[in-house]
Short mmCIF file of C-alpha atoms and ligand atoms in Angstrom, two decimals:
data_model
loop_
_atom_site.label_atom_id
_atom_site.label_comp_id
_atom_site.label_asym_id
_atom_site.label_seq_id
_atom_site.Cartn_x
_atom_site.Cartn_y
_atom_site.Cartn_z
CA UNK A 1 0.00 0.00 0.00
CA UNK A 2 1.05 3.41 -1.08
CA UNK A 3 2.53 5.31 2.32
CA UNK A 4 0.22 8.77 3.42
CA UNK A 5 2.34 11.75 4.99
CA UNK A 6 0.71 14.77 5.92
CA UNK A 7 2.89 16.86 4.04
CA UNK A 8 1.58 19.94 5.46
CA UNK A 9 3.46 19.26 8.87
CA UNK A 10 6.53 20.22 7.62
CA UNK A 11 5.26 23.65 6.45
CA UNK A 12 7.11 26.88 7.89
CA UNK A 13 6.26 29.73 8.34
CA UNK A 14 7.82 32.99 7.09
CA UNK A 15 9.33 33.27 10.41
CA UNK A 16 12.38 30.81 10.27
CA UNK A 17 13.26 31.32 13.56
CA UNK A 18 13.42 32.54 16.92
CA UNK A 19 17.04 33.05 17.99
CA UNK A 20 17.49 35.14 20.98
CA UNK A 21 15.87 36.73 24.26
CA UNK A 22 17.37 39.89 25.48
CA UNK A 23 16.88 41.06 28.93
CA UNK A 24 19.56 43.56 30.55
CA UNK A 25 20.83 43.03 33.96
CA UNK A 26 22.17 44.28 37.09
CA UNK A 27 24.76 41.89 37.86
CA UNK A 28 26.77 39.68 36.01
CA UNK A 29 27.98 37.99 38.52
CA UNK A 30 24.52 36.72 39.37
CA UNK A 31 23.62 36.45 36.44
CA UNK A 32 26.61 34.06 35.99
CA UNK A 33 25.95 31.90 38.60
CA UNK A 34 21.90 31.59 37.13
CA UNK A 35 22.02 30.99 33.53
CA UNK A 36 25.40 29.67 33.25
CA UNK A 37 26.24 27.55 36.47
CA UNK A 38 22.62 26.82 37.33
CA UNK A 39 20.77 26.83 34.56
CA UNK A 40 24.15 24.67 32.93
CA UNK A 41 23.63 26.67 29.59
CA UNK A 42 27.49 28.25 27.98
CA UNK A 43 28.93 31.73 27.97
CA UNK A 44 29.23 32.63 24.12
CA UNK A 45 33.35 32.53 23.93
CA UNK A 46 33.69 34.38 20.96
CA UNK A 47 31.38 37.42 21.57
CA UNK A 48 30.35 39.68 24.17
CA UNK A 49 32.49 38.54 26.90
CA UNK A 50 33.37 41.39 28.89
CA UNK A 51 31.46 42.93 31.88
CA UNK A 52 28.95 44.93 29.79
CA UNK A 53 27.18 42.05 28.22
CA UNK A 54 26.90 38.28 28.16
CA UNK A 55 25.60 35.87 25.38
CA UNK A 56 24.55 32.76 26.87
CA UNK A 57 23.95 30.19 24.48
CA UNK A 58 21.32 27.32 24.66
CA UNK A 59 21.89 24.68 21.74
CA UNK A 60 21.16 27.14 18.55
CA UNK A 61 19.68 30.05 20.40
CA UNK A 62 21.08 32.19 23.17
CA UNK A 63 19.68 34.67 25.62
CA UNK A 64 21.36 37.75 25.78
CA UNK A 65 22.17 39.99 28.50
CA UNK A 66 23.53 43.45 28.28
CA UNK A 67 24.78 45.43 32.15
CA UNK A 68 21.77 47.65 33.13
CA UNK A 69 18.51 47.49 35.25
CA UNK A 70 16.78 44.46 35.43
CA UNK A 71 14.08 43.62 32.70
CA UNK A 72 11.74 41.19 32.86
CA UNK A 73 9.70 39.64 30.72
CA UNK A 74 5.83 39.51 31.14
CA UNK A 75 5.50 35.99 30.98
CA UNK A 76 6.88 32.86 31.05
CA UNK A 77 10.18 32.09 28.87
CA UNK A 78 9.93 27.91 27.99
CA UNK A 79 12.93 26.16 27.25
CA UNK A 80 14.42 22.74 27.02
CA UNK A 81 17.50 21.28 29.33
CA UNK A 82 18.25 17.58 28.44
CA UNK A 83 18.71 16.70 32.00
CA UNK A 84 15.99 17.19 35.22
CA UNK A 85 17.61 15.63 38.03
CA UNK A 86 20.78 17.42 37.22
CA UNK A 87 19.29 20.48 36.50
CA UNK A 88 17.48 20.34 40.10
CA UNK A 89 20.59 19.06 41.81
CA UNK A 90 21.93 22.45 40.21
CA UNK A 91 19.37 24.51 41.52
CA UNK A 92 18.94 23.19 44.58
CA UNK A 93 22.49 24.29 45.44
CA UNK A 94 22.42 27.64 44.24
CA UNK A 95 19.41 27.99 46.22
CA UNK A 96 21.09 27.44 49.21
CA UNK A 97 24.53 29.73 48.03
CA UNK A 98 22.66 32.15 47.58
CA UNK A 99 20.43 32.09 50.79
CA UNK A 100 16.96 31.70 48.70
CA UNK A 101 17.57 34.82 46.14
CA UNK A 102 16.54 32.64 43.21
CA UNK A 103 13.99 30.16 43.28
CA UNK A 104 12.60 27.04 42.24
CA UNK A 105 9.81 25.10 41.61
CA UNK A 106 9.17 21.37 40.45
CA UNK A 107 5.68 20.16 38.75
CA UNK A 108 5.06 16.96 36.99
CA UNK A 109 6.14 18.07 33.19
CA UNK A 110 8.44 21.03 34.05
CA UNK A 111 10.37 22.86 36.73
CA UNK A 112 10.08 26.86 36.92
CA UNK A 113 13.26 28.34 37.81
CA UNK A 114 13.16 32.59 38.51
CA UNK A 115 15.97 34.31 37.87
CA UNK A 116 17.34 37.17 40.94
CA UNK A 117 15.14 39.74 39.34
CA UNK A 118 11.79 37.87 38.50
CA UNK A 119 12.29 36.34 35.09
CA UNK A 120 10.22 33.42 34.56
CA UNK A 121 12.25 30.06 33.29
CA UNK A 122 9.91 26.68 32.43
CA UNK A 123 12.67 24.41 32.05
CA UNK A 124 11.18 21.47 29.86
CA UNK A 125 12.94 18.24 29.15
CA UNK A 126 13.37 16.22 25.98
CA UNK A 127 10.49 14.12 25.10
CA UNK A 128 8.19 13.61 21.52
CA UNK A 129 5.98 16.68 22.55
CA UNK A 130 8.87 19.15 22.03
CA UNK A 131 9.89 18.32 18.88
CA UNK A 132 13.32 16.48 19.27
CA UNK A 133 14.45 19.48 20.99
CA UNK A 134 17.19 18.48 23.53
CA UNK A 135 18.51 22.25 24.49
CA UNK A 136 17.10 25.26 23.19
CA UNK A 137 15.13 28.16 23.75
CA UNK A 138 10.97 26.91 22.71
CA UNK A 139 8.57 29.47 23.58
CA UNK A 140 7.39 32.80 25.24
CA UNK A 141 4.34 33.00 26.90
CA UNK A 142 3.07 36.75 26.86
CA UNK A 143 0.11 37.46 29.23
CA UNK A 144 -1.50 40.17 27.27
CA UNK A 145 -5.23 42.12 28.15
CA UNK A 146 -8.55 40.10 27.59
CA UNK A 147 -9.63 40.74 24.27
CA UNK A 148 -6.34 41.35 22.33
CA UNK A 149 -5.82 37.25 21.18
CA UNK A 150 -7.83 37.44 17.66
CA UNK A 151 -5.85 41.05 17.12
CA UNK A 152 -2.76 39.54 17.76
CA UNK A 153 -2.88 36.90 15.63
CA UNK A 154 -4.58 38.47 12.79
CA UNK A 155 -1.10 40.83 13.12
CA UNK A 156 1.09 38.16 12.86
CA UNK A 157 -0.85 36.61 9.85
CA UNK A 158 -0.97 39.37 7.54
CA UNK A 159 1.83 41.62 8.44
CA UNK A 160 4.48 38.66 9.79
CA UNK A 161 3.00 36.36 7.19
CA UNK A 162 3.20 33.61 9.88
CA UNK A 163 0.38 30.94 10.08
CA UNK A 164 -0.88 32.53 13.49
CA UNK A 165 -4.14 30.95 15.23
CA UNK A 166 -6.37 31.58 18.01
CA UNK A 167 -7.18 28.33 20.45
CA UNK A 168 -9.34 28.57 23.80
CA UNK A 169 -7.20 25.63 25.22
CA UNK A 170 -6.20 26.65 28.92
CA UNK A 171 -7.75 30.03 28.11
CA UNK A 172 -7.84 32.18 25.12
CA UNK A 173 -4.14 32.35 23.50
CA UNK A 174 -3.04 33.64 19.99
CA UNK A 175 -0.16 31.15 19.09
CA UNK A 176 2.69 32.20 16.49
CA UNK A 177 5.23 29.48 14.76
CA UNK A 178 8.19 31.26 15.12
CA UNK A 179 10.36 28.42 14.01
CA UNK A 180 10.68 24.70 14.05
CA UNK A 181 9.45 23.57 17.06
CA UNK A 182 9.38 27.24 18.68
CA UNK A 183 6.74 29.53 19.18
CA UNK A 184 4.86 32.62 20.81
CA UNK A 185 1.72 32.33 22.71
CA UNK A 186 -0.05 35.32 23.83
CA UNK A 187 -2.11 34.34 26.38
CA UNK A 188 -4.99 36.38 27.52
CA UNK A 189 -5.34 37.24 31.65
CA UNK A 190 -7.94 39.40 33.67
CA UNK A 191 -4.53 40.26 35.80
CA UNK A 192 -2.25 43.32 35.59
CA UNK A 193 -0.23 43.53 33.32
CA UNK A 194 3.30 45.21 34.03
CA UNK A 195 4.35 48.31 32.01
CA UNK A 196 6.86 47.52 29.34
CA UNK A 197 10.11 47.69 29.94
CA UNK A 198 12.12 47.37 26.97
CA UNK A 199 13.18 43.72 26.59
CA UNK A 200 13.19 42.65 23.28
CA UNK A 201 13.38 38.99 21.38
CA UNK A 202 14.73 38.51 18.29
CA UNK A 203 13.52 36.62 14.77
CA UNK A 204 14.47 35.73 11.38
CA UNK A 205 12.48 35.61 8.55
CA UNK A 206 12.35 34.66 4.92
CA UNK A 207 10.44 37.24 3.31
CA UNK A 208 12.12 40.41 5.06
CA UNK A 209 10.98 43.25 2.93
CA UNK A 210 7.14 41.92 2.90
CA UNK A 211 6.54 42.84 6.54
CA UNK A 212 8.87 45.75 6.81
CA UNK A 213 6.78 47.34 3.73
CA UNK A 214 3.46 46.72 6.17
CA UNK A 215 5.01 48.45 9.02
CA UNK A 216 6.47 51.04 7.55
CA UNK A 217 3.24 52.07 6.18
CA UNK A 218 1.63 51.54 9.23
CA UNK A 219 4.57 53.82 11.18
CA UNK A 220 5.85 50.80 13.38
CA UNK A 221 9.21 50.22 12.40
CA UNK A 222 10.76 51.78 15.49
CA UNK A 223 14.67 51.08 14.43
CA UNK A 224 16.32 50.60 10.91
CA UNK A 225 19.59 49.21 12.32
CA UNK A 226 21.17 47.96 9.29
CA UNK A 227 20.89 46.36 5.73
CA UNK A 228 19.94 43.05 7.08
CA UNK A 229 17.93 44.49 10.39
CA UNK A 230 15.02 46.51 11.53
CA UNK A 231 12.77 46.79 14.53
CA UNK A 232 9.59 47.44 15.73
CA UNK A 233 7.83 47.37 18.84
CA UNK A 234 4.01 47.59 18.61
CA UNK A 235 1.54 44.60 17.88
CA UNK A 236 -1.56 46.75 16.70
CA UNK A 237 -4.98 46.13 15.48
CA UNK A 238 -5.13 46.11 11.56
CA UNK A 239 -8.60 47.41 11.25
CA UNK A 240 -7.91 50.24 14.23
CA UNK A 241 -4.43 50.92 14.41
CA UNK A 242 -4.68 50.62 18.25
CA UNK A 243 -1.85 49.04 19.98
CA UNK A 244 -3.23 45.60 21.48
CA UNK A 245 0.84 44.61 23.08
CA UNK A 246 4.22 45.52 23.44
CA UNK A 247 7.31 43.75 22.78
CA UNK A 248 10.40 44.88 20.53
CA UNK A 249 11.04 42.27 17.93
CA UNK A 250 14.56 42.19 16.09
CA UNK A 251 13.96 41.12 12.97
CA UNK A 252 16.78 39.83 11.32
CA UNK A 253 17.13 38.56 7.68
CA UNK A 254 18.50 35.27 6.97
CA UNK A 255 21.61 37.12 4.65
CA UNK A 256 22.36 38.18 8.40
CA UNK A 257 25.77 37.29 8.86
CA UNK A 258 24.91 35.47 12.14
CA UNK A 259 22.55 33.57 10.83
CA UNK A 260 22.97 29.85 11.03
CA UNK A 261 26.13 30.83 13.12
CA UNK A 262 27.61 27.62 15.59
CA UNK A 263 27.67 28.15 18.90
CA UNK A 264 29.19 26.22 21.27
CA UNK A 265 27.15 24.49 24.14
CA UNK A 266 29.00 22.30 27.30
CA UNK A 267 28.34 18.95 28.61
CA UNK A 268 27.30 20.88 32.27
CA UNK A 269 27.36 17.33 33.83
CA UNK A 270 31.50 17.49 33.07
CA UNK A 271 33.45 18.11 36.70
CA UNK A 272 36.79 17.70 37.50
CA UNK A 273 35.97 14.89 39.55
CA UNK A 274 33.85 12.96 38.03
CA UNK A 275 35.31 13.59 34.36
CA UNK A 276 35.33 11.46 30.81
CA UNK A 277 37.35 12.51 28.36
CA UNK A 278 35.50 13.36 24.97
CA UNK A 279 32.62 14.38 26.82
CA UNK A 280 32.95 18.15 27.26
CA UNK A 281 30.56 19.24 24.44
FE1 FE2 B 1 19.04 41.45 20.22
#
C-alpha cells in the first residue's frame, strides 16, 4: 500500500526562527551563577564577553544579557534542558549559596526556575511533545489584556505572514510558529499587566521586505539598524491601528551574517571529579 504523509506538517512559516531573548541586567555575577552555572547553559566565547554584556547560548539560540537594570519579561520564557535531576541538583544548590535569592519550583512536566530579578524560566525536558528538541530556547508566553488574542494573531498573519491561530485551550491564547518547534503564545489574563520595559526577542524571517513594507506604512518600524535588520515594537490592530501589546522584535534577515552561526554548548554534567574525556561538548 502506497505510504500517506501529511505533508503539510513540515510547512514553515515565514518566520524561520526565533534566535534570541534579550533582557539587561544588574549583575553579572549573578547572572553568571543563574544561567550559566545553574541553569548549565554556555557563555558565548567568541562574543560579548566582557562585563557589559553576556551571550549565553542554549543549543542554537542564546539569551542575551547586556549590564543595566533588570528587565523582565511579562511571561513565562519555555525552554528545554536535556537533563531534570541534574538540573534540580543544580538549583537546589544555588538555592542554598545564595540564601533563597533565586527560586525554584518542580511540577510533573516542568520545573520553573526565577531568575534574581523575576524572570520566569519553564525548564522542559526532551520528550516527543517538544519536537526532538534536547537544548534550546521553545517558547514565550506573553500574558497580554482580555480581548487582544484574535488582534494579535490576525497581526502576525498578515503583516508577519506567519500561520498565526487563536485556540481557547487553557484560556484564550493567539499562538505564532516562530520556528521549528518554537513559538509565541499570547495568552490572555484578567490580571495586571506590568508596564513595558524594553526587553526585546529577536527573529528571522524569509520574506524580510514583505513585513517591513506593512510596518512602515503603518509607522511601526521603530529602528532601521542595518541592511539586514530593523525593529519594531508595537503589535496593533489592523482594522484600528490601536496598539493591542508591546514587545520589541529584532527582525533579522537570513543574509544576516549570524545567521545559522555555531555556537558552542557544554556537557554541564562534566566536573573535574567525576570527568570522561570526549565528553565536554
Ligand atoms: Fe538582540
Amino acid at each position: 500500500m502506497e505510504r500517506r504523509f501529511d505533508r503539510s506538517v513540515e510547512d514553515l512559516g515565514n518566520i524561520g526562527a526565533f534566535e534570541h531573548v534579550n533582557v539587561t541586567v544588574p549583575d553579572q555575577r549573578l547572572a553568571t551563577l543563574f544561567y550559566v552555572d545553574s541553569l548549565g547553559l554556555t557563555r558565548d566565547p567568541y562574543l560579548k564577553t566582557g562585563l557589559d554584556n553576556m551571550w549565553v547560548n542554549i543549543g542554537r539560540n542564546q539569551f542575551h544579557l547586556p549590564t543595566n537594570k533588570p528587565q523582565v519579561v511579562r511571561g513565562v520564557i519555555g525552554i528545554v534542558v536535556p537533563d531534570r535531576t541534574a538540573l534540580v541538583k543544580r538549583l537546589e544548590r544555588l538555592h542554598k549559596s545564595e540564601g533563597g535569592r533565586f527560586d525554584f519550583r518542580e511540577f510533573d512536566n516542568y520545573v520553573d526556575a526565577t531568575c534574581p530579578w523575576g524572570n520566569r524560566i519553564r525548564c522542559h525536558f526532551p520528550e516527543s511533545r517538544n519536537g526532538g528538541m534536547t537544548l534550546g530556547l521553545k517558547y514565550l508566553e506573553f500574558t497580554v489584556p482580555i480581548g487582544t488574542a484574535d488582534g494579535i494573531a490576525r497581526f502576525y498573519r498578515q503583516v508577519m505572514r506567519t500561520p498565526a491561530s487563536v485556540s481557547d485551550d487553557r484560556g484564550r491564547h493567539a499562538h505564532v510558529p516562530v520556528g521549528i518547534g518554537q513559538y509565541f503564545n499570547f495568552r490572555e489574563t484578567a490580571d495586571p499587566i506590568p508596564e513595558y520595559d524594553g526587553h526585546h526577542v529577536q527573529v528571522y524571517v524569509a520574506d524580510f521586505s514583505g513585513p517591513y513594507r506593512e510596518l512602515l506604512g503603518k509607522g511601526l518600524i521603530s529602528e532601521e539598524s542595518d541592511q539586514h535588520q530593523y525593529r519594531f515594537e508595537d503589535l496593533v490592530d489592523l482594522e484600528t491601528g490601536a496598539p493591542l501589546f508591546t514587545i520589541e522584535h529584532e527582525v533579522r534577515s537570513m543574509r544576516h551574517p549570524m545567521f545559522m552561526r555555531p555556537l558552542v554548548n557544554r556537557n554541564p554534567a562534566q566536573d573535574n571529579r567525576n570527568y570522561q574525556p570526549g565528553h565536554d561538548a
